[in-house]
mmCIF file with all atom_site columns, C-alpha atoms in Angstrom:
data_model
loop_
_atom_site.group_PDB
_atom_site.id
_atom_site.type_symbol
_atom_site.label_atom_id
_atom_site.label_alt_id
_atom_site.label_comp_id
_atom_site.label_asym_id
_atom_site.label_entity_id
_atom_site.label_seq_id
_atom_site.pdbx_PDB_ins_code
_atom_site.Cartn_x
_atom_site.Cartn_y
_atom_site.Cartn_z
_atom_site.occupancy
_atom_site.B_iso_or_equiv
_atom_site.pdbx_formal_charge
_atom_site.auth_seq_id
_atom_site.auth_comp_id
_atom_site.auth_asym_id
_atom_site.auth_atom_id
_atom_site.pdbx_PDB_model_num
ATOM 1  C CA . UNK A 1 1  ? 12.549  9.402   3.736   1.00 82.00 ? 1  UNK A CA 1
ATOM 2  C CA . UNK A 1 2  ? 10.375  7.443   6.485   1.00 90.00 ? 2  UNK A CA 1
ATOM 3  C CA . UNK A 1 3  ? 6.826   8.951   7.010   1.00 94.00 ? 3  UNK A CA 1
ATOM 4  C CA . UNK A 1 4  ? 5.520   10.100  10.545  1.00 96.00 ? 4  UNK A CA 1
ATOM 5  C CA . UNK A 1 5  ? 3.832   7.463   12.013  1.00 97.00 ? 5  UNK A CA 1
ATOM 6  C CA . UNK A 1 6  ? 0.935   9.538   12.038  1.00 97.00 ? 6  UNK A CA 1
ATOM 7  C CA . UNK A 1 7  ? 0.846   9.821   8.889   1.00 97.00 ? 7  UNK A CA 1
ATOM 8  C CA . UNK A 1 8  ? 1.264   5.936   7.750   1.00 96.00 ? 8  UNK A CA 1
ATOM 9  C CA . UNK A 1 9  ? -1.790  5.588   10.441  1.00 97.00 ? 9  UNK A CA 1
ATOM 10 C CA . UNK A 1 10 ? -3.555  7.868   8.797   1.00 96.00 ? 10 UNK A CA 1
ATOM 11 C CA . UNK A 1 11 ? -3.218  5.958   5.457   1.00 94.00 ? 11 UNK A CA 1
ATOM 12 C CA . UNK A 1 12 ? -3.499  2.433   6.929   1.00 94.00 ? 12 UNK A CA 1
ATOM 13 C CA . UNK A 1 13 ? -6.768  4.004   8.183   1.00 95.00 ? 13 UNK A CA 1
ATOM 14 C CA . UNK A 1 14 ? -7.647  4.818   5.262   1.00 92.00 ? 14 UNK A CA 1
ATOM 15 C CA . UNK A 1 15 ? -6.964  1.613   3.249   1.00 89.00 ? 15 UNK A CA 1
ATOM 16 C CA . UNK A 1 16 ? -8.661  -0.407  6.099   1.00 91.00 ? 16 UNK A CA 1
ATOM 17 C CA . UNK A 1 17 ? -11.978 1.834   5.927   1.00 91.00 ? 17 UNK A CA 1
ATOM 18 C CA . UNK A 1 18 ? -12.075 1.845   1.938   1.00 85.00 ? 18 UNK A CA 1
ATOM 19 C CA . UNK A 1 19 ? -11.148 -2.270  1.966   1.00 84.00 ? 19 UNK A CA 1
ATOM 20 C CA . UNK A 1 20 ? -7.903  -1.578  -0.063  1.00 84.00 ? 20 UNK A CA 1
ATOM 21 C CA . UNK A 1 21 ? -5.421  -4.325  0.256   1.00 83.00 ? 21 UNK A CA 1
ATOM 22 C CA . UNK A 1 22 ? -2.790  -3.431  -2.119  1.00 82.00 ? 22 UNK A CA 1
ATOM 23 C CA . UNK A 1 23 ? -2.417  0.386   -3.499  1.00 83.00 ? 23 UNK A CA 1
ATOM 24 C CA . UNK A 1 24 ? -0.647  3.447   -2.493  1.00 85.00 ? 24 UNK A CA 1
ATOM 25 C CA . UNK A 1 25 ? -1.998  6.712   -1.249  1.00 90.00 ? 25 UNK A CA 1
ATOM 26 C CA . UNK A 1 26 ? 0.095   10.043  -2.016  1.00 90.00 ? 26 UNK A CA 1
ATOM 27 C CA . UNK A 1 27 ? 0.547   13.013  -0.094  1.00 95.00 ? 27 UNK A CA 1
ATOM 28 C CA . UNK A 1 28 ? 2.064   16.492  0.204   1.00 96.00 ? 28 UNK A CA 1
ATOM 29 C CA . UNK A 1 29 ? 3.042   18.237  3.321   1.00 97.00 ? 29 UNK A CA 1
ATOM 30 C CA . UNK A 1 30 ? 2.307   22.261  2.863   1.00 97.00 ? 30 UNK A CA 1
ATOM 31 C CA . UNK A 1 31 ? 5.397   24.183  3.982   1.00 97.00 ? 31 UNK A CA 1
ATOM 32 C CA . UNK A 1 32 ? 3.121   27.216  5.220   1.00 97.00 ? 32 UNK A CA 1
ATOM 33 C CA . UNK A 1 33 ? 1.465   25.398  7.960   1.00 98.00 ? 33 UNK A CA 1
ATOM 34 C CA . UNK A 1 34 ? 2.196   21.519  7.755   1.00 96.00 ? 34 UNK A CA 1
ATOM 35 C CA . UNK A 1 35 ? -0.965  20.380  7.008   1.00 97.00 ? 35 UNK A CA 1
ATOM 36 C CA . UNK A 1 36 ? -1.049  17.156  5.314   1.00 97.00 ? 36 UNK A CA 1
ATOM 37 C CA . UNK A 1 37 ? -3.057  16.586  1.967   1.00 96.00 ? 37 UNK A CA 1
ATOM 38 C CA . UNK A 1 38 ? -3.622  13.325  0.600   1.00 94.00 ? 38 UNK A CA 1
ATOM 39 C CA . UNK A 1 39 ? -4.497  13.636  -2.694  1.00 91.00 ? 39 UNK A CA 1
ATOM 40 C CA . UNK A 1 40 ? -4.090  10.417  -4.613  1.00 88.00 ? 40 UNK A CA 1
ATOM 41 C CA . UNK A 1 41 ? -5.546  6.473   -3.974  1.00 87.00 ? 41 UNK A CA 1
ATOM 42 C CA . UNK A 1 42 ? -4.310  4.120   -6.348  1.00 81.00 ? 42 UNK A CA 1
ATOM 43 C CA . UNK A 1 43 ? -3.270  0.804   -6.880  1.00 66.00 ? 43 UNK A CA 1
ATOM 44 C CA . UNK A 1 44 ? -0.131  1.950   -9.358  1.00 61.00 ? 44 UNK A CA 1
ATOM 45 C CA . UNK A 1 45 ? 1.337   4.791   -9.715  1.00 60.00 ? 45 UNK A CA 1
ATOM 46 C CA . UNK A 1 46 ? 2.594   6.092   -13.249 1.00 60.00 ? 46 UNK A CA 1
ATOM 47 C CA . UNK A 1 47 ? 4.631   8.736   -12.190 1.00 63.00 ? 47 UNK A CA 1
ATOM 48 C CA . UNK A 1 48 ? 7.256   6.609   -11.161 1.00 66.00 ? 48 UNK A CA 1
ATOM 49 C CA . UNK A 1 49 ? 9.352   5.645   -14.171 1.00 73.00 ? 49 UNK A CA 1
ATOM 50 C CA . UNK A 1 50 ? 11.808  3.896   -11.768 1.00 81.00 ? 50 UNK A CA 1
ATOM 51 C CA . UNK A 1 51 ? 10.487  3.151   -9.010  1.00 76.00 ? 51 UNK A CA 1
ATOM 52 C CA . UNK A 1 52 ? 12.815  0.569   -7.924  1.00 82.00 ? 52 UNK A CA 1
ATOM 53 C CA . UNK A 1 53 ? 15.636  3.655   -7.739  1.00 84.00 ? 53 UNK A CA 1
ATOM 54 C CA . UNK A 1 54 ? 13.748  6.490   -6.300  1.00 79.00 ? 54 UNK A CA 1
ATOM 55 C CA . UNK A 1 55 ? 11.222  4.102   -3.518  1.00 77.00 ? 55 UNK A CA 1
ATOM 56 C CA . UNK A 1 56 ? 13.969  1.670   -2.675  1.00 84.00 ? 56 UNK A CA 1
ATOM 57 C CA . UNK A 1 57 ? 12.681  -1.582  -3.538  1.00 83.00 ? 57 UNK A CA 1
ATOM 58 C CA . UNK A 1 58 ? 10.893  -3.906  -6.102  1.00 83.00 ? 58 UNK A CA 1
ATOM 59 C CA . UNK A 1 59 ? 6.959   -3.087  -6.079  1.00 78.00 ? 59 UNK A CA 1
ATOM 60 C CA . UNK A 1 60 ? 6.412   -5.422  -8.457  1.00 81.00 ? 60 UNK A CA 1
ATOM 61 C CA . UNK A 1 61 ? 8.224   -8.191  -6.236  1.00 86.00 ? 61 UNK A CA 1
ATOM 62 C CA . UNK A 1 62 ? 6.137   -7.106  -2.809  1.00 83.00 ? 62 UNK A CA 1
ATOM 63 C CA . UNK A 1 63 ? 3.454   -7.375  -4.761  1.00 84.00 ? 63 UNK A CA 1
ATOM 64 C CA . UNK A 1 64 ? 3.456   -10.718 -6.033  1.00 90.00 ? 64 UNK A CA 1
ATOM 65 C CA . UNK A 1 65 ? 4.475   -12.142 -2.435  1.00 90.00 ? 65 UNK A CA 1
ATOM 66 C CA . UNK A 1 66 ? 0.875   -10.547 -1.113  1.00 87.00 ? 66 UNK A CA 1
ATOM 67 C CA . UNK A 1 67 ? -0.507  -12.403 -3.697  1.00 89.00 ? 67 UNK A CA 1
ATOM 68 C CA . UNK A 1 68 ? 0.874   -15.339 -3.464  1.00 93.00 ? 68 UNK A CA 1
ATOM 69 C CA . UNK A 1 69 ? 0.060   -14.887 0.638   1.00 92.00 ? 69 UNK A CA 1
ATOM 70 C CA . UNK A 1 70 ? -3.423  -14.395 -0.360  1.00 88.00 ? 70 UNK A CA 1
ATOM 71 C CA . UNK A 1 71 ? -3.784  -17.350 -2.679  1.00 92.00 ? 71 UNK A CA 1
ATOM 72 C CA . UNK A 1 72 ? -1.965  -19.548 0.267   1.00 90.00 ? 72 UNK A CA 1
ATOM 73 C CA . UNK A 1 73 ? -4.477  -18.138 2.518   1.00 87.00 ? 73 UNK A CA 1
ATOM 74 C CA . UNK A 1 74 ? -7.422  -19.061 0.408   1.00 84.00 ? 74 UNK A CA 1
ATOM 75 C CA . UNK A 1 75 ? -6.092  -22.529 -0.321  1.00 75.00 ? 75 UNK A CA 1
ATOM 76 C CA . UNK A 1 76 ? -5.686  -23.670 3.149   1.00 71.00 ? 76 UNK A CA 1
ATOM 77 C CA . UNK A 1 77 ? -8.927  -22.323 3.859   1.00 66.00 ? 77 UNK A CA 1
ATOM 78 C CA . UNK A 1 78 ? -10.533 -24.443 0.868   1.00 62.00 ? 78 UNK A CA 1
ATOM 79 C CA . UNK A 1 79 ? -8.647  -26.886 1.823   1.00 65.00 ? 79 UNK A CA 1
ATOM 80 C CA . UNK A 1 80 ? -10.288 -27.180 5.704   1.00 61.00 ? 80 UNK A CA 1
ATOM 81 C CA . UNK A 1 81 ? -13.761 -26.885 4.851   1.00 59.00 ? 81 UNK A CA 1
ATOM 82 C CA . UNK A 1 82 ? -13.371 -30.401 2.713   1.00 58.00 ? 82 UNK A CA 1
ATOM 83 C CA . UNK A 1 83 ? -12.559 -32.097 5.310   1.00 53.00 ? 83 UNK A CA 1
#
């Protein structure tokens, strides 16, 4: 399942305005008139025993490479103001 793009624009709006950087936002779609509710900000979500299986990929592992971004990223920037 791939979300509207509405939707993940909604959410990325979201993130950006509440200064979120890693997390996951849930949603429902109501059947009787497709309104979308989101319901749930979080940084990990215990509801998925499995997530690997039932999301597709390693959280864990896209995790730790925005981490290790972020350290990189603060590193080079320590590293220009000695200089």
């Amino acid at each position: 399942f791939t979300p509207s793009a509405e939707i993940i624009s909604n959410i990325e709006t979201l993130m950006q305005h509440s200064k979120i950087d890693v997390g996951g936002i849930e949603y429902i779609i109501d059947d009787r008139d497709g309104e979308v509710l989101y319901y749930d900000v979080n940084a990990l979500s215990n509801f998925v025993a499995d997530a690997v299986n039932v999301i597709g990929f390693n959280p864990h592992e896209k995790l730790v490479d925005f981490l290790e971004q972020q350290a990189e990223s603060v590193s080079t920037k320590e590293e220009t103001f000695s200089i």
